[in-house]
XYZ file of C-alpha atoms in Angstrom:
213
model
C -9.370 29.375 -32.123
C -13.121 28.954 -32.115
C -15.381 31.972 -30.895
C -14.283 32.366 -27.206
C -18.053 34.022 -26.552
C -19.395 30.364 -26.341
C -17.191 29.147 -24.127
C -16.209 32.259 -21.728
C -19.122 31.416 -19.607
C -17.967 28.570 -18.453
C -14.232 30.064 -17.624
C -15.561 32.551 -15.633
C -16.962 30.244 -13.874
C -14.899 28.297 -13.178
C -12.610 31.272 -12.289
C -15.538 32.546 -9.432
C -15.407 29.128 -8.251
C -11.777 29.206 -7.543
C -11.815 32.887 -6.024
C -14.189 31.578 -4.036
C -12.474 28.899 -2.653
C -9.303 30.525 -1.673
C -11.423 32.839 -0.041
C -12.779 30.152 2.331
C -9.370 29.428 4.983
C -8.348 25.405 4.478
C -5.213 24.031 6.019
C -3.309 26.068 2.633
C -4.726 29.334 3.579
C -4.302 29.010 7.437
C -0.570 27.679 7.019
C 0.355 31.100 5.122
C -1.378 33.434 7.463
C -0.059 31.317 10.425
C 3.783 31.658 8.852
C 3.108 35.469 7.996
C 2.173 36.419 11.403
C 4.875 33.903 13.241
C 7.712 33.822 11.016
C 7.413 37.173 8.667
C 6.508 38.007 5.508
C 9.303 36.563 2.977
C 8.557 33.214 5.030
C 4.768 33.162 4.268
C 5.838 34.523 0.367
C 7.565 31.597 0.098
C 5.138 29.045 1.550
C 2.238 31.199 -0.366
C 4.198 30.306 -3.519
C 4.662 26.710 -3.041
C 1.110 26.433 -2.434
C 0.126 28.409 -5.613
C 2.751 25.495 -7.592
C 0.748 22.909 -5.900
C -2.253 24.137 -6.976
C -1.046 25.071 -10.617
C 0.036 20.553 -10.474
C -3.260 19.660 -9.189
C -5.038 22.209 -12.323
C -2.446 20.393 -14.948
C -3.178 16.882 -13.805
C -7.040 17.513 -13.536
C -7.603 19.758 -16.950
C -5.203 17.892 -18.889
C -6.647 14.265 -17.419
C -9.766 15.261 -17.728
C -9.402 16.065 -21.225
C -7.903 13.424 -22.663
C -10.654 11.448 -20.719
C -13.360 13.134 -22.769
C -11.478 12.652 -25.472
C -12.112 8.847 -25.648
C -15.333 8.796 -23.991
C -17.329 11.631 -24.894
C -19.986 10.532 -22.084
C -18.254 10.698 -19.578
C -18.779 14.671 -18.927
C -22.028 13.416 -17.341
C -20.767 11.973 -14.121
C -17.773 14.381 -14.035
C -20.798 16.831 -14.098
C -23.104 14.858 -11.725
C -19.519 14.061 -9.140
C -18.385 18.119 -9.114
C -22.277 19.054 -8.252
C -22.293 16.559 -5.587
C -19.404 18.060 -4.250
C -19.966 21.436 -4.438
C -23.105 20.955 -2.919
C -21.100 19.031 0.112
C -18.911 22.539 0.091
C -22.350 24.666 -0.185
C -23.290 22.362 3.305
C -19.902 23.092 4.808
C -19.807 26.893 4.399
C -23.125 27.125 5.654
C -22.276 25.120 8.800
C -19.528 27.122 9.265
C -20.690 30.303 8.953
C -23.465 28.952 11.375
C -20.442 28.142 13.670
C -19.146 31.208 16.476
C -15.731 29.965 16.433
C -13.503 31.977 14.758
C -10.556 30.937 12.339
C -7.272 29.532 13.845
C -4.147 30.626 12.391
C -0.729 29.156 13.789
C 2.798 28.158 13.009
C 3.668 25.470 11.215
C 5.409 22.587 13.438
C 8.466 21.057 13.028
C 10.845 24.340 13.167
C 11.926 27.196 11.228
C 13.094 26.707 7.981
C 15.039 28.289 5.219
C 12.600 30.075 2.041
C 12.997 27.306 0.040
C 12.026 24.846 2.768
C 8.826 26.965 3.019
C 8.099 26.916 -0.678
C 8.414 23.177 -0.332
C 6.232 22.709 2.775
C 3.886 25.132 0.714
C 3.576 22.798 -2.243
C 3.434 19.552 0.015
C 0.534 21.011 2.005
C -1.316 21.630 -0.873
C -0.104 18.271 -2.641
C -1.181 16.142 0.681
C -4.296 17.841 0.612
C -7.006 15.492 -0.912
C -9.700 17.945 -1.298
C -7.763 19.835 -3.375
C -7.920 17.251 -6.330
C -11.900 17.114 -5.496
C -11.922 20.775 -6.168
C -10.145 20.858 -8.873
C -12.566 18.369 -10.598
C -15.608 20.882 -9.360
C -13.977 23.399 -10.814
C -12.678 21.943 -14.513
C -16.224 20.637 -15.009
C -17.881 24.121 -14.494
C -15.676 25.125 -17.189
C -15.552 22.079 -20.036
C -18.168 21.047 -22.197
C -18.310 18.213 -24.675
C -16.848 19.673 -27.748
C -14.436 22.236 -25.377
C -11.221 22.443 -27.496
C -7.245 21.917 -25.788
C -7.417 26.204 -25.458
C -9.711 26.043 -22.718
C -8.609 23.893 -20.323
C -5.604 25.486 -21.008
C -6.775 28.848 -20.286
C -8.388 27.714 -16.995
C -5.010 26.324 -15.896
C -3.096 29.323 -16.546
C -5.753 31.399 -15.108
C -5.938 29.887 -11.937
C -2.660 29.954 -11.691
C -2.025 33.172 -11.595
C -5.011 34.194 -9.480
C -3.892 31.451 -6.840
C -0.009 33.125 -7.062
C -1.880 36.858 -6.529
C -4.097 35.761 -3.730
C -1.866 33.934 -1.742
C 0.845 36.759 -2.074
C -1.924 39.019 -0.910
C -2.886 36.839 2.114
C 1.084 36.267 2.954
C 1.008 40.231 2.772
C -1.738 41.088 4.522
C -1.841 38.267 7.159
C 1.595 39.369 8.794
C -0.144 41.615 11.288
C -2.919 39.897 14.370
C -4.899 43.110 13.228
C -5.756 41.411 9.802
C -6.932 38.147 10.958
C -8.801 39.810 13.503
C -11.024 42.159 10.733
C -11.000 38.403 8.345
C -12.309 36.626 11.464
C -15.052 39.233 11.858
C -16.194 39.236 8.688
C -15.683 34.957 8.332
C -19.431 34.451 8.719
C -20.544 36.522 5.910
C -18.026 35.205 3.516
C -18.601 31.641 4.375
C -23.041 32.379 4.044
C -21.471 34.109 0.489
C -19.636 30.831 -0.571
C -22.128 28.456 0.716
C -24.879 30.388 -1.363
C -22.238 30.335 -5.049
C -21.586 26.815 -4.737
C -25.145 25.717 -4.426
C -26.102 27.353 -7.519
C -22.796 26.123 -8.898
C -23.516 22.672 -7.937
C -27.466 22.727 -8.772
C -25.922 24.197 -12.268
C -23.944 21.070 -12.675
C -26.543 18.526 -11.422
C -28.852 20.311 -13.966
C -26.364 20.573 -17.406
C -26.539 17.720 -19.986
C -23.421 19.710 -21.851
């Protein structure tokens, strides 16, 4: 394995990025507190891990395509660099907005019915599946981390990384969420954590606008 030191940078990262993200509520994030509060905690477990499985797919299919990608054409790391700056600059303009924005953060059932725990692990990972700006994140995210000459290990280590994170933090917010009280303390403190992601992905993105490596 070649020295880790000159590529760590870059994992962490990509790893921030990621925390970063969950911390901001999308349709995943909502559906899990939404199912914790109406349905109970094993249901939003269950739905928190199909999301995390979704999310582990979308970090396969990304690392492992982008990889193989670079592979063949070395160049191409440029526009995956210039496209995940663009976009996390278009998240840096969202979080800002939002955290500009007095209405607070809307957690609800899922429609369509009660289900069994494995029907919520599979609405989980469809959510997250269906979810198109998840496979625009995930591209944000695996360039932050990859450079030209990055070896298999690291993508790999960003995959299984974020994998676990994603299961921890969605446990935690299928956990925590299953009280009103939670969301109420999360939706008092939205504005400063959207002002706190809107400031990381600007650097994030003016870091990838501004890398030739």
């Amino acid at each position: 394995m070649q020295d880790i030191s000159v590529y760590l940078p870059g994992i962490l990262l990509a790893y921030s990025a990621f925390l970063l993200g969950i911390a901001s509520p999308g349709p995943n994030v909502l559906a899990v507190m939404g199912t914790s509060m109406s349905v109970g905690r094993p249901s939003g477990i269950a739905l928190a891990m199909g999301v995390a499985i979704g999310s582990f797919t979308w970090a396969v299919l990304t690392a492992f395509g982008l990889s193989a990608l670079l592979a063949t054409y070395a160049s191409a790391l440029l526009l995956i660099k210039l496209f995940g700056g663009a976009y996390l600059l278009w998240l840096a303009y969202k979080a800002f907005k939002s955290a500009a924005s007095p209405h607070d953060i809307e957690a609800s059932e899922l429609k369509g019915g009660r289900r069994t725990a494995l029907g919520y692990l599979r609405r989980g990972y469809i959510i997250q599946m269906t979810n198109p700006k998840a496979a625009l994140s995930w591209i944000a995210i695996i360039s932050l981390g990859l450079q030209n000459d990055a070896p298999f290990w690291v993508a790999a280590v960003i995959v299984v990384g974020t994998f676990i994170l994603s299961i921890i933090c969605h446990l935690l917010y299928a956990l925590a969420f299953s009280t009103p009280v939670m969301v109420r303390i999360y939706g008092k403190a939205r504005r400063v954590i959207q002002g706190i992601l809107g400031t990381f992905f600007a650097l994030a993105g003016l870091k990838l606008l501004t890398s030739r490596t």
